[in-house]
């Protein structure tokens, strides 16, 4: 079990502290050539990637600890078969028990989807097709497009309807068109997967079905924007009236479809990618009703495959985990079910987690670090030599208004309407999906709840929401592997929690996307033209830097990843600035033979200690706006003079960045 930073303990027999910053290193690697493997290579050698994982590292260590805690919550709840019906304990226990009952799951086969499949089979014309598409969205599927209710980016106090491109089984449009050998092979395997899933569902024309699905999805992909194009909030904001949308897509009656989507009195909608919906309109009549029925059956089965009998689950795993991510074997059943129970009922589990597993003072310690990061951020902005006084004032106003949601919410979501029992795992997942959909669409017409959380306290992650100008740092971010029973030194605190978490998320408010939103969360330019031009020149430098990094035969997509790369650079800089104010830094205290600067940068390297297999890396480059972990370390550090001094980085080494190419933004 990992300990949190706020725990201290005393015992009669003290165990010697083994410093992970020292033992994680591979001292055979020159830090000036590859700091990522210098900082973490020793750990990688001792801890190969398990066959059931796509990666291994700090995230896996922390997630294993959290999984064991959630497992305890689930098993304890499941044992209490007389728990009051409707109670949190009953729902958690029954959900987990239903997922562990493989005998019942295998016996049921595809039966849990029988009613939904019958509805699809009953489609006779375009109106009933659209009605079925609407219904499938309400149970957690996403055929044909993506739809949600969220904050209007130009009026953050209002909830708006949003339509976005979607409907692709492979997720990203480039999978359908790229011509490199890896992607061509994936497309071929995808068609085989489609055929196999159709066979398992009892379709007698499975090969023809697979061809049809692939053709339809490829047509939708033709009008889908690339990953990097989705990062422009202005171009992806196209508000129109429902009548305008109906005129642009005459084959789709949106007035009726919105009713099927459980939306009443809709007058306007934000259409992210109008050209996609023009293409969807064409596809509605280009493909036959039978073709569409085949596609909808696939979307339904694909959504719920992991909760059906083992033949469906194994085939789903074979393609999406083995082919796409290089994972050789499934996780143990309990880990899969724990993960899904947390994903579905995390709001209920979080209440137990906070009470039973969160050390006292965690929330306060996180806030202390976060506020220190914000303070140095303000100091940095005031000293910027490239920004005018008028823009600095607005940047400082926005920074001061950043809301910090830390630890856990003050109010939990009400899941009392969700009915869970032990009869069907798939039905339980669907029940929660229905609740989640209803919860989202219920926001329409209501004021924005700015106190709402988008993560659970037991989720090891964090986020910045530009529409709320807020960061969210869940409680479990307090965990630091290797510091059981002791307070990590400030270099570790500010390298991991300060830099890679608080500093990173706050910088998202000032990256290529976040910088377009004002202090109230509205998409609104607060820059002078001159300052905006300087800012874009700096972001262009970071795009160029990362576009040179290679993963196998592919290059990192510098445009798509620039927001995360800007946040990484800003995070490590702000973490370092806050660390400089600590006693450890000021007294030049050495720990484990490392001076403060060396410890800080090694701690930052520890924050991204992730070793990923080649298939998953290739997938990440195709689909993820985050750079691979190696470049989340080597990339930003190559721009920081103090790092050069700490590890003797000289001209000619791989970690060296020419002075005129170094990026300094915030």
XYZ file of C-alpha atoms in Angstrom:
666
model
C 0.000 0.000 0.000
C 1.171 3.495 -0.771
C 1.101 6.170 1.859
C -0.067 9.729 1.474
C 2.265 12.630 2.036
C 0.415 13.781 5.114
C 0.987 10.585 7.083
C 3.843 10.382 9.542
C 4.457 7.416 11.760
C 6.698 6.334 14.613
C 7.736 2.849 15.571
C 10.233 1.319 17.921
C 12.049 -0.187 14.968
C 12.663 2.347 12.205
C 13.146 0.946 8.708
C 15.801 2.521 6.533
C 14.439 4.909 3.946
C 15.047 3.844 0.369
C 14.873 6.998 -1.720
C 13.022 6.307 -4.997
C 14.681 9.278 -6.684
C 17.990 7.430 -6.247
C 16.888 3.858 -6.894
C 14.713 4.710 -9.902
C 17.742 5.966 -11.819
C 19.761 4.138 -14.430
C 23.214 5.606 -13.859
C 24.512 3.923 -17.016
C 22.448 6.449 -18.971
C 23.883 9.926 -19.485
C 21.304 12.454 -18.216
C 22.436 14.919 -20.876
C 21.455 12.416 -23.574
C 18.162 11.024 -22.235
C 16.974 12.303 -18.888
C 13.767 10.229 -19.059
C 15.669 6.938 -18.963
C 18.355 8.279 -16.628
C 15.717 9.258 -14.055
C 13.539 6.145 -14.424
C 15.469 3.441 -16.257
C 16.482 1.542 -13.125
C 12.838 1.133 -12.145
C 11.915 0.109 -15.691
C 14.559 -2.631 -15.674
C 13.220 -4.064 -12.418
C 9.574 -3.688 -13.385
C 8.784 -4.839 -16.929
C 5.369 -4.086 -18.378
C 2.949 -6.842 -17.274
C 1.263 -8.789 -20.067
C -2.079 -7.425 -18.865
C -1.029 -3.773 -19.160
C -0.143 -1.348 -21.934
C 2.273 0.483 -19.648
C 3.895 0.407 -16.241
C 5.074 3.145 -13.920
C 3.953 5.624 -11.302
C 0.361 5.738 -12.547
C 0.095 1.959 -12.330
C 1.554 1.877 -8.815
C -0.904 4.468 -7.575
C -3.837 2.923 -9.439
C -3.036 -0.484 -7.946
C -3.259 1.038 -4.476
C -6.558 2.737 -5.278
C -7.908 -0.452 -6.895
C -7.152 -2.448 -3.764
C -8.958 0.140 -1.659
C -11.983 0.119 -3.967
C -11.888 -3.685 -4.033
C -12.170 -3.681 -0.255
C -15.152 -1.304 -0.461
C -16.797 -3.491 -3.119
C -16.202 -6.810 -1.383
C -17.340 -5.514 1.990
C -20.501 -4.162 0.404
C -21.148 -7.360 -1.580
C -20.970 -9.507 1.557
C -23.820 -7.576 3.149
C -26.640 -9.206 1.214
C -29.205 -7.731 3.586
C -28.147 -4.118 2.956
C -31.095 -1.756 2.695
C -32.490 -1.638 -0.848
C -31.455 1.602 -2.530
C -28.600 2.296 -0.124
C -25.128 3.086 -1.425
C -23.810 -0.132 0.077
C -26.502 -2.214 -1.654
C -25.825 -0.625 -5.027
C -22.049 -0.975 -4.796
C -22.275 -4.550 -3.511
C -24.828 -5.746 -6.053
C -23.082 -4.056 -8.985
C -19.758 -5.676 -8.061
C -21.369 -9.071 -7.378
C -23.154 -9.023 -10.741
C -19.863 -8.347 -12.491
C -18.116 -11.198 -10.704
C -20.904 -13.696 -11.519
C -19.360 -15.028 -14.724
C -21.626 -18.091 -14.736
C -24.741 -15.943 -15.057
C -23.041 -13.589 -17.518
C -21.915 -16.413 -19.818
C -25.289 -18.119 -19.600
C -27.041 -14.922 -20.663
C -24.842 -14.395 -23.741
C -26.259 -11.491 -25.758
C -29.687 -11.737 -24.085
C -29.219 -8.489 -22.052
C -29.318 -6.587 -25.373
C -32.290 -8.517 -26.779
C -34.820 -5.696 -26.347
C -32.515 -3.054 -27.826
C -31.611 -5.282 -30.789
C -35.319 -5.891 -31.431
C -35.927 -2.133 -31.526
C -33.210 -1.765 -34.131
C -34.564 -4.651 -36.164
C -37.992 -2.971 -36.193
C -36.665 0.093 -38.056
C -38.587 0.500 -41.325
C -37.858 3.997 -42.592
C -35.841 7.164 -41.962
C -38.097 8.487 -39.155
C -37.847 5.214 -37.215
C -34.098 5.114 -37.952
C -33.630 8.544 -36.401
C -35.837 7.580 -33.461
C -33.620 4.549 -32.832
C -30.454 6.656 -33.073
C -31.923 9.007 -30.469
C -32.874 6.133 -28.165
C -29.428 4.531 -28.369
C -27.850 7.794 -27.231
C -30.036 7.726 -24.111
C -28.634 4.345 -23.048
C -24.962 5.222 -23.384
C -24.287 4.519 -27.068
C -23.074 7.161 -29.514
C -24.121 6.228 -33.048
C -23.746 8.656 -35.959
C -22.651 11.691 -33.903
C -21.849 12.959 -30.416
C -24.354 14.944 -28.383
C -24.293 16.513 -24.933
C -25.489 19.411 -22.823
C -22.712 21.684 -21.589
C -21.714 25.251 -20.950
C -22.088 27.647 -23.849
C -18.485 28.637 -24.558
C -19.531 32.225 -25.297
C -21.960 32.443 -22.370
C -20.573 30.286 -19.586
C -23.559 30.926 -17.296
C -25.855 29.057 -19.688
C -26.136 25.374 -20.559
C -26.407 24.760 -24.291
C -26.995 21.835 -26.650
C -23.905 20.671 -28.514
C -23.571 18.396 -31.554
C -20.124 17.062 -32.471
C -18.679 14.674 -34.995
C -18.556 11.027 -33.927
C -19.890 7.594 -34.793
C -16.489 6.075 -35.625
C -15.657 2.704 -34.117
C -11.944 3.452 -34.516
C -12.362 6.799 -32.803
C -10.108 9.021 -34.919
C -10.527 9.764 -38.634
C -6.840 9.160 -39.442
C -7.266 5.443 -38.771
C -9.483 5.294 -41.860
C -7.089 7.065 -44.254
C -3.434 6.959 -43.170
C -1.350 4.804 -45.487
C 1.528 3.720 -43.231
C 1.864 -0.036 -42.772
C 0.754 -0.001 -39.123
C -2.505 1.814 -39.832
C -3.277 -0.257 -42.939
C -2.850 -3.400 -40.839
C -5.123 -2.016 -38.123
C -7.862 -1.321 -40.673
C -7.640 -4.906 -41.918
C -7.838 -6.229 -38.359
C -10.787 -3.930 -37.635
C -12.810 -5.437 -40.496
C -12.012 -8.927 -39.155
C -13.143 -7.770 -35.726
C -16.402 -6.407 -37.114
C -17.088 -9.691 -38.848
C -16.342 -11.742 -35.742
C -18.601 -9.593 -33.550
C -21.417 -9.888 -36.075
C -20.949 -13.665 -36.107
C -21.120 -13.800 -32.320
C -24.337 -11.764 -32.485
C -25.840 -14.439 -34.753
C -25.740 -12.531 -38.047
C -25.616 -14.884 -41.020
C -24.068 -12.286 -43.353
C -21.292 -11.216 -41.001
C -18.661 -10.619 -43.717
C -21.015 -8.396 -45.696
C -22.043 -6.667 -42.457
C -18.413 -5.861 -41.670
C -17.880 -4.362 -45.132
C -21.018 -2.236 -44.784
C -20.023 -0.894 -41.358
C -16.530 -0.046 -42.557
C -17.869 1.796 -45.624
C -20.363 3.799 -43.577
C -17.820 4.755 -40.936
C -15.289 5.698 -43.614
C -17.853 8.012 -45.194
C -18.404 9.692 -41.806
C -14.647 9.881 -41.296
C -14.227 11.730 -44.621
C -15.976 14.765 -43.136
C -14.450 14.427 -39.666
C -11.828 16.940 -38.591
C -8.332 15.883 -37.605
C -7.263 15.725 -33.964
C -5.369 19.006 -34.163
C -8.300 20.767 -35.860
C -10.520 19.918 -32.904
C -8.335 22.139 -30.700
C -9.613 25.415 -32.162
C -12.561 26.495 -29.973
C -13.587 29.288 -32.363
C -13.776 27.122 -35.477
C -15.584 24.420 -33.497
C -18.238 26.849 -32.243
C -21.049 27.267 -34.753
C -24.323 28.229 -33.118
C -27.432 27.939 -35.257
C -31.179 27.738 -34.830
C -32.899 24.363 -35.107
C -34.612 25.589 -38.269
C -31.228 26.465 -39.791
C -29.936 23.000 -38.901
C -33.034 21.392 -40.424
C -32.489 23.384 -43.614
C -28.840 22.324 -43.804
C -29.677 18.645 -43.186
C -33.040 18.052 -44.828
C -33.009 14.293 -44.270
C -32.914 14.750 -40.498
C -35.889 16.119 -38.571
C -34.033 17.628 -35.635
C -37.209 18.833 -33.914
C -38.300 15.230 -33.552
C -34.791 13.874 -32.926
C -34.216 16.255 -30.022
C -37.433 14.984 -28.428
C -36.071 11.426 -28.829
C -32.898 12.719 -27.167
C -35.110 13.862 -24.254
C -34.712 17.561 -25.034
C -37.796 19.778 -25.036
C -38.171 23.307 -26.380
C -34.822 23.401 -28.141
C -34.319 26.575 -30.141
C -30.572 26.719 -30.837
C -27.692 24.274 -30.916
C -23.905 24.587 -31.129
C -22.744 22.519 -34.078
C -19.056 21.782 -33.735
C -18.361 20.648 -37.292
C -21.143 21.612 -39.739
C -19.498 19.758 -42.628
C -19.759 16.495 -40.687
C -23.499 16.855 -40.309
C -23.830 17.685 -43.993
C -22.100 14.371 -44.684
C -24.284 12.550 -42.155
C -27.331 13.977 -43.918
C -26.066 12.466 -47.190
C -25.358 9.117 -45.553
C -28.887 8.884 -44.152
C -30.234 8.188 -47.637
C -27.040 6.935 -49.321
C -27.151 3.803 -47.190
C -30.153 1.524 -47.025
C -32.231 1.026 -43.901
C -30.730 -2.466 -43.637
C -27.232 -0.964 -43.772
C -28.095 1.444 -40.977
C -29.607 -1.348 -38.880
C -26.349 -3.277 -39.220
C -24.340 -0.222 -38.151
C -26.601 0.473 -35.143
C -26.420 -3.141 -33.990
C -22.635 -2.889 -34.131
C -22.633 0.369 -32.148
C -24.821 -1.204 -29.456
C -22.751 -4.388 -29.219
C -19.510 -2.426 -29.255
C -20.725 -0.275 -26.356
C -21.658 -3.235 -24.165
C -19.275 -5.999 -25.302
C -17.211 -5.870 -22.101
C -20.271 -6.717 -19.998
C -21.529 -9.665 -22.060
C -20.415 -13.307 -22.148
C -16.731 -14.125 -22.427
C -16.833 -14.697 -26.211
C -17.877 -11.065 -26.748
C -15.572 -9.753 -24.047
C -12.569 -11.709 -25.333
C -13.060 -10.592 -28.932
C -13.487 -6.994 -27.812
C -10.265 -7.286 -25.809
C -8.412 -8.909 -28.707
C -8.946 -5.948 -31.006
C -9.096 -2.881 -28.794
C -6.459 -3.992 -26.278
C -4.171 -6.420 -28.126
C -4.238 -5.084 -31.699
C -4.475 -1.386 -30.843
C -2.537 -1.306 -27.563
C -0.315 -4.392 -27.543
C -1.792 -5.806 -24.321
C -1.323 -9.573 -24.350
C -3.712 -10.761 -21.651
C -6.707 -9.519 -19.726
C -6.444 -8.131 -16.233
C -7.784 -10.410 -13.487
C -11.575 -10.404 -13.395
C -11.707 -8.540 -10.083
C -9.619 -5.671 -11.453
C -11.883 -5.299 -14.470
C -15.021 -5.308 -12.357
C -13.554 -2.995 -9.719
C -12.651 -0.579 -12.490
C -16.139 -0.670 -13.943
C -17.824 -0.388 -10.539
C -15.742 2.703 -9.849
C -16.447 4.084 -13.316
C -20.195 3.554 -12.881
C -20.698 4.213 -9.163
C -17.625 6.304 -8.374
C -19.836 8.997 -6.888
C -20.974 6.498 -4.229
C -17.562 4.867 -3.760
C -15.964 8.288 -3.377
C -18.019 8.967 -0.254
C -16.571 5.845 1.384
C -13.078 6.530 0.050
C -12.957 10.009 1.568
C -14.046 8.688 4.959
C -12.006 5.484 5.105
C -8.854 6.111 3.078
C -8.129 9.811 2.809
C -5.646 10.914 5.497
C -6.664 13.938 7.523
C -5.172 17.162 6.290
C -4.857 15.989 2.661
C -7.192 18.627 1.288
C -5.454 21.383 3.241
C -1.980 20.282 2.106
C -3.058 20.174 -1.530
C -4.558 23.658 -1.255
C -1.380 24.984 0.338
C 0.714 23.742 -2.571
C -1.828 24.991 -5.116
C -1.952 28.480 -3.637
C 1.843 28.671 -3.564
C 1.918 27.780 -7.251
C -0.645 30.465 -8.046
C 1.395 33.048 -6.127
C 4.562 32.399 -8.104
C 2.541 32.333 -11.315
C 1.446 35.902 -10.598
C 5.059 36.895 -9.941
C 6.141 35.361 -13.239
C 3.428 37.136 -15.220
C 4.403 40.492 -13.730
C 8.011 39.972 -14.863
C 7.295 38.804 -18.426
C 9.331 40.812 -20.935
C 7.137 40.002 -23.938
C 3.702 40.992 -22.626
C 2.286 44.513 -22.353
C 0.978 45.961 -19.099
C -2.633 45.950 -20.276
C -2.578 42.235 -21.166
C -0.672 41.396 -17.978
C -3.442 42.987 -15.954
C -6.050 40.814 -17.647
C -3.902 37.701 -17.285
C -3.475 38.401 -13.562
C -7.215 38.930 -13.195
C -7.898 35.590 -14.840
C -5.282 33.874 -12.679
C -6.778 35.350 -9.500
C -10.208 34.040 -10.509
C -9.075 30.443 -11.083
C -11.242 28.253 -8.855
C -9.433 25.385 -7.144
C -11.578 22.311 -6.561
C -9.348 20.210 -4.375
C -9.789 16.901 -2.583
C -13.491 16.088 -2.879
C -16.801 17.873 -3.504
C -18.829 19.443 -0.739
C -21.987 17.978 -2.286
C -22.357 14.563 -3.909
C -24.515 13.811 -6.948
C -27.869 12.179 -6.203
C -27.923 8.645 -7.630
C -30.975 7.522 -5.663
C -32.966 6.930 -8.854
C -30.551 4.274 -10.139
C -31.839 0.739 -9.592
C -29.130 -1.936 -9.225
C -29.507 -5.653 -8.495
C -27.488 -8.865 -8.880
C -29.378 -10.245 -11.898
C -27.470 -8.750 -14.820
C -24.099 -7.010 -15.025
C -24.897 -5.557 -18.444
C -28.275 -4.275 -17.262
C -26.601 -2.573 -14.301
C -24.098 -0.804 -16.554
C -26.949 0.272 -18.820
C -28.954 1.553 -15.849
C -26.052 3.783 -14.801
C -25.523 4.920 -18.406
C -29.195 5.917 -18.563
C -28.819 7.821 -15.300
C -25.707 9.571 -16.595
C -27.453 10.603 -19.790
C -30.532 11.835 -17.945
C -28.351 13.732 -15.483
C -26.585 15.489 -18.349
C -29.674 16.470 -20.352
C -31.482 17.601 -17.185
C -29.076 20.546 -17.147
C -30.689 22.019 -20.245
C -32.621 25.138 -19.374
C -31.079 25.337 -15.904
C -28.333 27.665 -14.630
C -24.820 26.267 -14.711
C -23.824 24.603 -11.445
C -20.261 25.830 -11.007
C -19.819 23.654 -7.923
C -20.180 20.427 -9.885
C -17.174 18.113 -10.051
C -16.127 16.228 -13.184
C -13.947 13.664 -11.352
C -14.132 11.429 -8.299
C -11.794 11.920 -5.306
C -10.301 8.476 -5.986
C -9.442 9.353 -9.624
C -5.683 9.817 -10.056
C -5.889 12.639 -12.545
C -6.718 16.348 -12.664
C -8.245 18.800 -15.127
C -8.727 22.423 -16.122
C -12.183 23.512 -17.294
C -11.921 26.726 -19.355
C -15.670 27.449 -19.193
C -15.501 27.562 -15.396
C -11.914 28.848 -15.231
C -11.291 26.136 -12.660
C -8.888 23.346 -11.875
C -9.878 20.105 -10.191
C -7.308 18.086 -8.227
C -8.870 14.952 -6.648
C -7.777 13.772 -3.216
C -5.722 10.778 -4.339
C -3.194 13.103 -6.000
C -1.722 13.291 -2.484
C -0.214 9.820 -3.008
C 3.547 9.641 -3.604
C 4.918 6.104 -4.122
C 7.966 5.225 -2.044
C 7.323 7.690 0.765
C 5.369 5.374 3.013
C 5.020 6.733 6.517
C 6.998 9.900 5.898
C 6.592 13.397 4.496
C 8.373 13.769 1.159
C 10.826 16.628 0.986
C 9.756 19.826 -0.749
C 11.623 18.975 -3.946
C 9.349 15.958 -4.343
C 6.202 17.816 -3.317
C 6.794 20.621 -5.779
C 8.172 18.421 -8.546
C 5.164 16.100 -8.567
C 2.162 17.775 -6.931
C 3.277 21.346 -7.542
C 4.723 21.131 -11.049
C 3.099 18.240 -12.861
C -0.312 18.765 -11.231
C -1.196 22.286 -10.008
C 1.280 24.121 -12.239
C 0.263 22.013 -15.226
C -3.481 22.526 -14.769
C -3.270 26.264 -14.096
C -1.151 26.651 -17.238
C -3.987 25.086 -19.233
C -5.815 28.342 -18.588
C -3.035 30.011 -20.571
C -2.292 27.443 -23.296
C -3.310 27.722 -26.958
C -6.930 26.862 -26.104
C -7.397 28.108 -22.547
C -5.897 31.480 -23.388
C -8.911 32.191 -25.591
C -11.273 32.168 -22.584
C -11.620 35.086 -20.158
C -11.770 35.076 -16.357
C -15.504 34.228 -16.438
C -14.971 31.253 -18.735
C -16.263 32.895 -21.904
C -14.676 32.456 -25.317
C -13.545 36.061 -25.552
C -10.267 37.580 -26.748
C -8.575 39.505 -23.895
C -5.265 39.987 -25.714
C -3.884 42.998 -27.561
C -3.079 42.111 -31.192
C 0.642 42.598 -30.562
C 0.730 40.358 -27.484
C -1.339 37.674 -29.192
C 1.109 37.625 -32.107
C 4.043 37.206 -29.693
C 2.207 34.433 -27.843
C 1.488 32.548 -31.065
C 5.132 32.849 -32.101
C 6.117 31.193 -28.826
C 3.541 28.412 -29.177
C 4.784 27.853 -32.746
C 8.234 27.203 -31.295
C 6.900 24.514 -28.981
C 4.921 22.945 -31.844
C 8.114 22.784 -33.902
C 10.098 21.303 -31.002
C 7.712 18.444 -30.353
C 7.011 17.710 -34.017
C 10.646 16.553 -34.299
C 10.210 13.851 -31.658
C 9.740 10.373 -33.113
C 7.891 7.321 -31.841
C 8.906 4.439 -34.080
C 8.183 5.614 -37.620
C 5.688 8.257 -36.500
C 6.358 11.798 -35.364
C 4.647 13.361 -32.373
C 1.802 15.607 -33.549
C 3.122 18.949 -32.306
C -0.069 20.793 -33.232
C -2.443 18.371 -31.500
C -0.275 18.093 -28.372
C 0.710 21.749 -28.012
C -1.748 22.520 -25.203
C -0.409 19.706 -23.031
C 3.175 20.565 -23.952
C 2.634 24.211 -22.974
C 1.077 23.026 -19.699
C 4.002 20.683 -19.007
C 6.521 23.474 -19.573
C 4.551 25.965 -17.487
C 4.025 23.380 -14.775
C 7.667 22.444 -14.290
C 8.676 26.134 -14.312
C 6.051 27.129 -11.729
C 6.804 24.140 -9.541
C 10.472 25.124 -9.559
C 9.707 28.779 -8.757
C 7.584 27.718 -5.772
C 10.254 25.242 -4.642
C 12.838 28.056 -4.601
C 10.916 29.658 -1.733
C 11.305 26.614 0.531
C 13.870 26.138 3.285
C 15.272 23.075 1.525
C 16.176 25.138 -1.515
C 17.394 28.208 0.355
C 19.748 26.198 2.582
C 20.947 24.066 -0.350
C 20.119 20.965 1.675
C 21.372 17.726 0.167
C 19.298 14.557 0.494
C 20.606 11.161 -0.641
C 23.589 12.944 -2.162
C 21.387 15.073 -4.407
C 21.282 18.855 -4.232
C 17.887 20.634 -4.315
C 17.884 21.288 -8.057
C 18.828 17.700 -8.865
C 16.088 16.393 -6.570
C 13.494 18.718 -8.038
C 14.139 17.715 -11.649
C 14.384 14.026 -10.741
C 11.076 14.374 -8.911
C 9.533 15.913 -12.008
C 10.892 12.946 -13.968
C 9.285 10.638 -11.400
C 5.914 12.312 -12.042
C 5.979 10.921 -15.603
C 7.735 7.609 -14.903
C 5.715 5.643 -17.452
C 7.058 2.884 -19.692
C 4.668 2.136 -22.579
C 4.708 -0.664 -25.145
C 5.253 0.171 -28.814
C 1.676 -0.544 -29.947
C 0.187 1.692 -27.282
C 2.686 4.428 -28.126
C 1.674 4.258 -31.788
C -1.973 4.512 -30.760
C -1.193 7.438 -28.456
C 0.462 9.384 -31.253
C -2.636 8.820 -33.404
C -5.327 9.609 -30.851
C -4.007 11.459 -27.808
C -3.385 15.164 -27.213
C -0.724 14.206 -24.644
C 2.837 13.539 -25.763
C 4.398 10.209 -24.749
C 5.895 10.289 -21.233
C 9.477 10.418 -22.503
C 8.816 13.765 -24.161
C 6.774 15.090 -21.263
C 10.080 14.947 -19.377
C 12.781 15.571 -21.967
C 10.738 18.166 -23.879
C 10.124 20.799 -21.204
C 13.391 20.257 -19.318
C 15.395 21.025 -22.470
C 14.067 24.595 -22.214
C 15.096 25.248 -18.599
C 18.548 26.771 -17.827
C 18.566 25.554 -14.201
C 18.200 21.983 -15.443
C 21.247 22.448 -17.678
C 23.309 23.530 -14.672
C 22.026 20.759 -12.392
C 22.963 17.960 -14.808
C 25.791 19.543 -16.775
C 23.988 19.720 -20.103
C 26.483 20.797 -22.785
C 26.140 21.835 -26.395
C 26.059 18.789 -28.634
C 24.133 16.572 -26.198
C 20.632 15.334 -27.038
C 19.059 17.287 -24.177
C 20.641 20.529 -25.351
C 18.384 23.079 -27.009
C 19.896 25.949 -28.962
C 19.352 29.218 -27.113
C 17.326 30.811 -29.895
C 15.004 27.786 -30.012
C 14.323 27.547 -26.272
C 10.724 28.258 -25.360
C 9.837 30.609 -22.513
C 6.141 31.405 -22.360
C 4.925 31.847 -18.779
